[in-house]
């Protein structure tokens, strides 16, 4: 029972970061109907940004998100305007290949610039933990989960309460209808990519104290993000939030009860099963 | 073939199709005899295309039964239905854009033969039938709408069907092109094929149909000879009224 | 009516050129002994096989599998594991390897071909990742992340005569050449066959294809099984040639991406597209690896070798081939979505159609 609770808790805590990654992917998909295969590489960029802010500027990784979000927002927005925008009407296969290409460019550029050495951020609390009865709670994971929850709350407020947020949701619901209603869908696409990139990077920053940082670290996150988004229903922010936590917990439990090497395998098998039997995801068709 | 001539080629028995709460078809029944042209009319959204989709295996009907040449079609896939000899065209045409016009028709012909050479011969014949032989080597994606519609017809003819379902093959055509298609449909009838034709152009449908079925909000509103149907007051208010205002 | 060469079997000229090319390649090792040149050619042949194999399902069928590494890995691992730990000679090991790949393709196809567009792509990646993780974790069989180093290939003896002891690159050269030629021939057959027509119809419009009597999953599956067969064959050859496999280099996502790239750069759905793509990619990787590209940039005076940039390029460009692949994918999709050959083919088709219309009018 302790093992169960322990893995469930760690899974849920890491699931918070997964949720941010998934939400970023789902917003981009919702607005542009493009699956971003470079998404994990944006997480990687966030990790590196926090790493350098920490080592060069002594900025705590959890604080660094206030720099990392705008930085990667800008990066995502520019990427949308200069490249992704050109394939909005292309075949889905071609859109996917393009973003795979972008991912390769990002990870390999980082490798050229900073080698493929593994880096770590060792903060005072990196390996800290406290006990809650039988269960030990990792301090950095708990902190990151709390911040994730705050970021998610802000995001929901933005999407539900602000005009821009509502315009993004309208575009995700029905691009043509939104355009007819006077929504500047081009701008929404830029914004959505910016927000998606920013959220992925923030997730990267938040997990950076507990992960190795290297150029190829992003790839598994890309795949995990798909699983989360498909699980929650493509385009559903709510679904991605819940999906992230579910996948975090599943992975952690699979790691504890099957084998830590096979936890990803379990997740992919689950993914195939969802694709086959519940392709609309657990939360049906509702978008954003 | 052991089809008894008196047996209808197609029987639609109380077919219903629901999308969530929307009844796109409810309790539609009618039959078709071999060699006839049946006109299927009704206002936009009446459920005509949905009925085609149910008949040809794209949607499983929510309720009801479809018999083709005496056999049940329920649960069959579109390719199986095609092999049995029933094939449909698409209201929103679906050319195989990056294939040539000829190759589009070859694809249709291949359902009856394993030989590509033979399929090409069939395809060339069918292109002649729709008067598009000169366009054989053009890419289908580059054709104007009138020729795309003709290509749809040539392609389904190449599958050597017994029953053709034509979904608005005159939609969006100019009068001369429409006249071509009308002649084509009448020629096909002369060859003994059975056809069900969805069309909004009342003049055309009156000319070609042996019988007309009217759908409205998913239900069969009327059925009968063309003259009977157009003088049916219910049809006039529900359909003709709306279409002519 | 003007004859349409593409449709009346192959014209004479391409056949003559093709045979001449193959003969030239067949006698090449008699004149070229440089192991470096032979190495390049073997890599080229392997890329051709993989590109042509993917082309059948991806290019003609439009089913963009980004998971072909699964079949490549099955080929490589089965042959190598059987040889290394059971002592089964590779020419026997090939049978179970290819059979397994075809079987897995049939199962994977039956499951994933119900999905369309991006969902299919995602599923294909997930399948390949499952195989990579299996290779990584099934340590007794695969030795996990450390991979398997082959200690040698037994000499091939037929009827008491030793054909080769695999000590040079020449036998691999001929195996690669033979298989590359076979895949091209299979593609030629495929393009003119009912199967090829049906796959192209499926690529263009699945619903229309289905309504014209094409059982979609069946034909996709047949094409995938042929594709998996040759991809696994290439994987087996690769493993034997390099003498070392690990999960990343035999089943990694990079392999899948390279395979797709080979086909799309040259032009998907064309017979020679993957050949052109393979030539371009192999030449490019080699130019990077050997620093020829830096030398060229320095040679034409764009870059000063003593400058920091010159030094940086010299130090790093040789590791950059995945970066360049990324750039190539992006550029191809943005500016040349039909690939090199696809673009040319479109031009020719347009001209011919115009001429035919002019003649008939
Ligand atoms: N796949 C579907 N899912 C949900 N609703 C559908 C679907 N297909 C059709 N409908 C709905 O069913 C009703 C009937 O549509 P259908 O296309 O059959 O009409 P139609 O008679 O062919 O009209 P038109 O003359 O405009 O072609 C419409 O309200 C349509 O919106
Ligand atoms: Mg309709």
PDB file of N, CA and C in Angstrom, chain B residues 81-118:
ATOM      1  N   UNK B  81     -20.152  -3.640 -51.211  1.00  0.00           N
ATOM      2  CA  UNK B  81     -21.361  -3.207 -51.925  1.00  0.00           C
ATOM      3  C   UNK B  81     -21.037  -2.960 -53.394  1.00  0.00           C
ATOM      4  N   UNK B  82     -19.883  -2.337 -53.627  1.00  0.00           N
ATOM      5  CA  UNK B  82     -19.470  -2.057 -54.998  1.00  0.00           C
ATOM      6  C   UNK B  82     -19.284  -3.355 -55.776  1.00  0.00           C
ATOM      7  N   UNK B  83     -18.667  -4.327 -55.132  1.00  0.00           N
ATOM      8  CA  UNK B  83     -18.430  -5.608 -55.815  1.00  0.00           C
ATOM      9  C   UNK B  83     -19.740  -6.294 -56.160  1.00  0.00           C
ATOM     10  N   UNK B  84     -20.755  -6.072 -55.311  1.00  0.00           N
ATOM     11  CA  UNK B  84     -22.063  -6.666 -55.592  1.00  0.00           C
ATOM     12  C   UNK B  84     -22.763  -5.983 -56.762  1.00  0.00           C
ATOM     13  N   UNK B  85     -22.243  -4.814 -57.173  1.00  0.00           N
ATOM     14  CA  UNK B  85     -22.835  -4.177 -58.340  1.00  0.00           C
ATOM     15  C   UNK B  85     -23.602  -2.893 -58.057  1.00  0.00           C
ATOM     16  N   UNK B  86     -23.372  -2.293 -56.899  1.00  0.00           N
ATOM     17  CA  UNK B  86     -24.007  -0.997 -56.630  1.00  0.00           C
ATOM     18  C   UNK B  86     -22.924   0.008 -56.280  1.00  0.00           C
ATOM     19  N   UNK B  87     -22.967   1.153 -56.938  1.00  0.00           N
ATOM     20  CA  UNK B  87     -21.898   2.127 -56.725  1.00  0.00           C
ATOM     21  C   UNK B  87     -22.470   3.526 -56.761  1.00  0.00           C
ATOM     22  N   UNK B  88     -21.863   4.439 -56.012  1.00  0.00           N
ATOM     23  CA  UNK B  88     -22.395   5.800 -55.913  1.00  0.00           C
ATOM     24  C   UNK B  88     -21.361   6.834 -56.378  1.00  0.00           C
ATOM     25  N   UNK B  89     -21.864   7.995 -56.790  1.00  0.00           N
ATOM     26  CA  UNK B  89     -20.968   9.131 -57.016  1.00  0.00           C
ATOM     27  C   UNK B  89     -21.098  10.051 -55.812  1.00  0.00           C
ATOM     28  N   UNK B  90     -20.211  11.026 -55.724  1.00  0.00           N
ATOM     29  CA  UNK B  90     -20.174  11.914 -54.570  1.00  0.00           C
ATOM     30  C   UNK B  90     -20.678  13.292 -54.929  1.00  0.00           C
ATOM     31  N   UNK B  91     -21.555  13.800 -54.086  1.00  0.00           N
ATOM     32  CA  UNK B  91     -22.092  15.141 -54.295  1.00  0.00           C
ATOM     33  C   UNK B  91     -20.951  16.155 -54.380  1.00  0.00           C
ATOM     34  N   UNK B  92     -20.051  16.076 -53.397  1.00  0.00           N
ATOM     35  CA  UNK B  92     -18.830  16.870 -53.488  1.00  0.00           C
ATOM     36  C   UNK B  92     -17.825  15.948 -54.166  1.00  0.00           C
ATOM     37  N   UNK B  93     -17.553  16.247 -55.446  1.00  0.00           N
ATOM     38  CA  UNK B  93     -16.789  15.291 -56.242  1.00  0.00           C
ATOM     39  C   UNK B  93     -15.468  14.948 -55.571  1.00  0.00           C
ATOM     40  N   UNK B  94     -15.029  13.724 -55.790  1.00  0.00           N
ATOM     41  CA  UNK B  94     -13.796  13.253 -55.182  1.00  0.00           C
ATOM     42  C   UNK B  94     -12.878  12.663 -56.241  1.00  0.00           C
ATOM     43  N   UNK B  95     -12.283  13.526 -57.082  1.00  0.00           N
ATOM     44  CA  UNK B  95     -11.334  12.991 -58.063  1.00  0.00           C
ATOM     45  C   UNK B  95     -10.069  12.516 -57.344  1.00  0.00           C
ATOM     46  N   UNK B  96      -9.410  11.524 -57.901  1.00  0.00           N
ATOM     47  CA  UNK B  96      -8.088  11.134 -57.390  1.00  0.00           C
ATOM     48  C   UNK B  96      -7.111  12.105 -58.043  1.00  0.00           C
ATOM     49  N   UNK B  97      -6.850  13.211 -57.329  1.00  0.00           N
ATOM     50  CA  UNK B  97      -6.325  14.415 -57.961  1.00  0.00           C
ATOM     51  C   UNK B  97      -5.000  14.221 -58.691  1.00  0.00           C
ATOM     52  N   UNK B  98      -4.101  13.445 -58.095  1.00  0.00           N
ATOM     53  CA  UNK B  98      -2.777  13.362 -58.709  1.00  0.00           C
ATOM     54  C   UNK B  98      -2.666  12.215 -59.708  1.00  0.00           C
ATOM     55  N   UNK B  99      -3.785  11.556 -59.992  1.00  0.00           N
ATOM     56  CA  UNK B  99      -3.783  10.545 -61.052  1.00  0.00           C
ATOM     57  C   UNK B  99      -4.383  11.175 -62.305  1.00  0.00           C
ATOM     58  N   UNK B 100      -4.043  10.593 -63.455  1.00  0.00           N
ATOM     59  CA  UNK B 100      -4.626  11.121 -64.680  1.00  0.00           C
ATOM     60  C   UNK B 100      -6.096  10.729 -64.733  1.00  0.00           C
ATOM     61  N   UNK B 101      -6.800  11.398 -65.624  1.00  0.00           N
ATOM     62  CA  UNK B 101      -8.210  11.099 -65.829  1.00  0.00           C
ATOM     63  C   UNK B 101      -8.384   9.621 -66.163  1.00  0.00           C
ATOM     64  N   UNK B 102      -7.548   9.132 -67.075  1.00  0.00           N
ATOM     65  CA  UNK B 102      -7.652   7.719 -67.454  1.00  0.00           C
ATOM     66  C   UNK B 102      -7.439   6.816 -66.239  1.00  0.00           C
ATOM     67  N   UNK B 103      -6.390   7.108 -65.465  1.00  0.00           N
ATOM     68  CA  UNK B 103      -6.082   6.250 -64.319  1.00  0.00           C
ATOM     69  C   UNK B 103      -7.191   6.266 -63.273  1.00  0.00           C
ATOM     70  N   UNK B 104      -7.875   7.393 -63.135  1.00  0.00           N
ATOM     71  CA  UNK B 104      -9.032   7.444 -62.242  1.00  0.00           C
ATOM     72  C   UNK B 104     -10.047   6.379 -62.639  1.00  0.00           C
ATOM     73  N   UNK B 105     -10.286   6.283 -63.937  1.00  0.00           N
ATOM     74  CA  UNK B 105     -11.295   5.343 -64.409  1.00  0.00           C
ATOM     75  C   UNK B 105     -10.754   3.914 -64.330  1.00  0.00           C
ATOM     76  N   UNK B 106      -9.442   3.772 -64.568  1.00  0.00           N
ATOM     77  CA  UNK B 106      -8.818   2.446 -64.450  1.00  0.00           C
ATOM     78  C   UNK B 106      -9.056   1.889 -63.042  1.00  0.00           C
ATOM     79  N   UNK B 107      -8.912   2.747 -62.034  1.00  0.00           N
ATOM     80  CA  UNK B 107      -9.120   2.300 -60.654  1.00  0.00           C
ATOM     81  C   UNK B 107     -10.521   1.702 -60.506  1.00  0.00           C
ATOM     82  N   UNK B 108     -11.504   2.378 -61.108  1.00  0.00           N
ATOM     83  CA  UNK B 108     -12.859   1.841 -61.046  1.00  0.00           C
ATOM     84  C   UNK B 108     -12.953   0.486 -61.736  1.00  0.00           C
ATOM     85  N   UNK B 109     -12.340   0.391 -62.919  1.00  0.00           N
ATOM     86  CA  UNK B 109     -12.456  -0.834 -63.719  1.00  0.00           C
ATOM     87  C   UNK B 109     -11.793  -2.020 -63.036  1.00  0.00           C
ATOM     88  N   UNK B 110     -10.791  -1.749 -62.207  1.00  0.00           N
ATOM     89  CA  UNK B 110     -10.013  -2.847 -61.607  1.00  0.00           C
ATOM     90  C   UNK B 110     -10.824  -3.705 -60.636  1.00  0.00           C
ATOM     91  N   UNK B 111     -12.000  -3.253 -60.266  1.00  0.00           N
ATOM     92  CA  UNK B 111     -12.785  -4.059 -59.345  1.00  0.00           C
ATOM     93  C   UNK B 111     -13.296  -5.325 -60.041  1.00  0.00           C
ATOM     94  N   UNK B 112     -13.361  -5.266 -61.370  1.00  0.00           N
ATOM     95  CA  UNK B 112     -13.860  -6.447 -62.102  1.00  0.00           C
ATOM     96  C   UNK B 112     -12.754  -7.262 -62.741  1.00  0.00           C
ATOM     97  N   UNK B 113     -11.515  -6.800 -62.697  1.00  0.00           N
ATOM     98  CA  UNK B 113     -10.452  -7.544 -63.367  1.00  0.00           C
ATOM     99  C   UNK B 113      -9.134  -7.365 -62.626  1.00  0.00           C
ATOM    100  N   UNK B 114      -8.290  -8.360 -62.679  1.00  0.00           N
ATOM    101  CA  UNK B 114      -6.975  -8.226 -62.080  1.00  0.00           C
ATOM    102  C   UNK B 114      -5.975  -7.671 -63.074  1.00  0.00           C
ATOM    103  N   UNK B 115      -6.393  -7.588 -64.345  1.00  0.00           N
ATOM    104  CA  UNK B 115      -5.451  -7.182 -65.386  1.00  0.00           C
ATOM    105  C   UNK B 115      -5.548  -5.682 -65.635  1.00  0.00           C
ATOM    106  N   UNK B 116      -4.426  -5.003 -65.428  1.00  0.00           N
ATOM    107  CA  UNK B 116      -4.413  -3.560 -65.630  1.00  0.00           C
ATOM    108  C   UNK B 116      -4.660  -3.237 -67.102  1.00  0.00           C
ATOM    109  N   UNK B 117      -4.143  -4.104 -67.975  1.00  0.00           N
ATOM    110  CA  UNK B 117      -4.312  -3.869 -69.419  1.00  0.00           C
ATOM    111  C   UNK B 117      -5.797  -3.862 -69.780  1.00  0.00           C
ATOM    112  N   UNK B 118      -6.480  -4.857 -69.279  1.00  0.00           N
ATOM    113  CA  UNK B 118      -7.923  -4.943 -69.552  1.00  0.00           C
ATOM    114  C   UNK B 118      -8.645  -3.741 -68.954  1.00  0.00           C
TER     115      UNK B 118
END
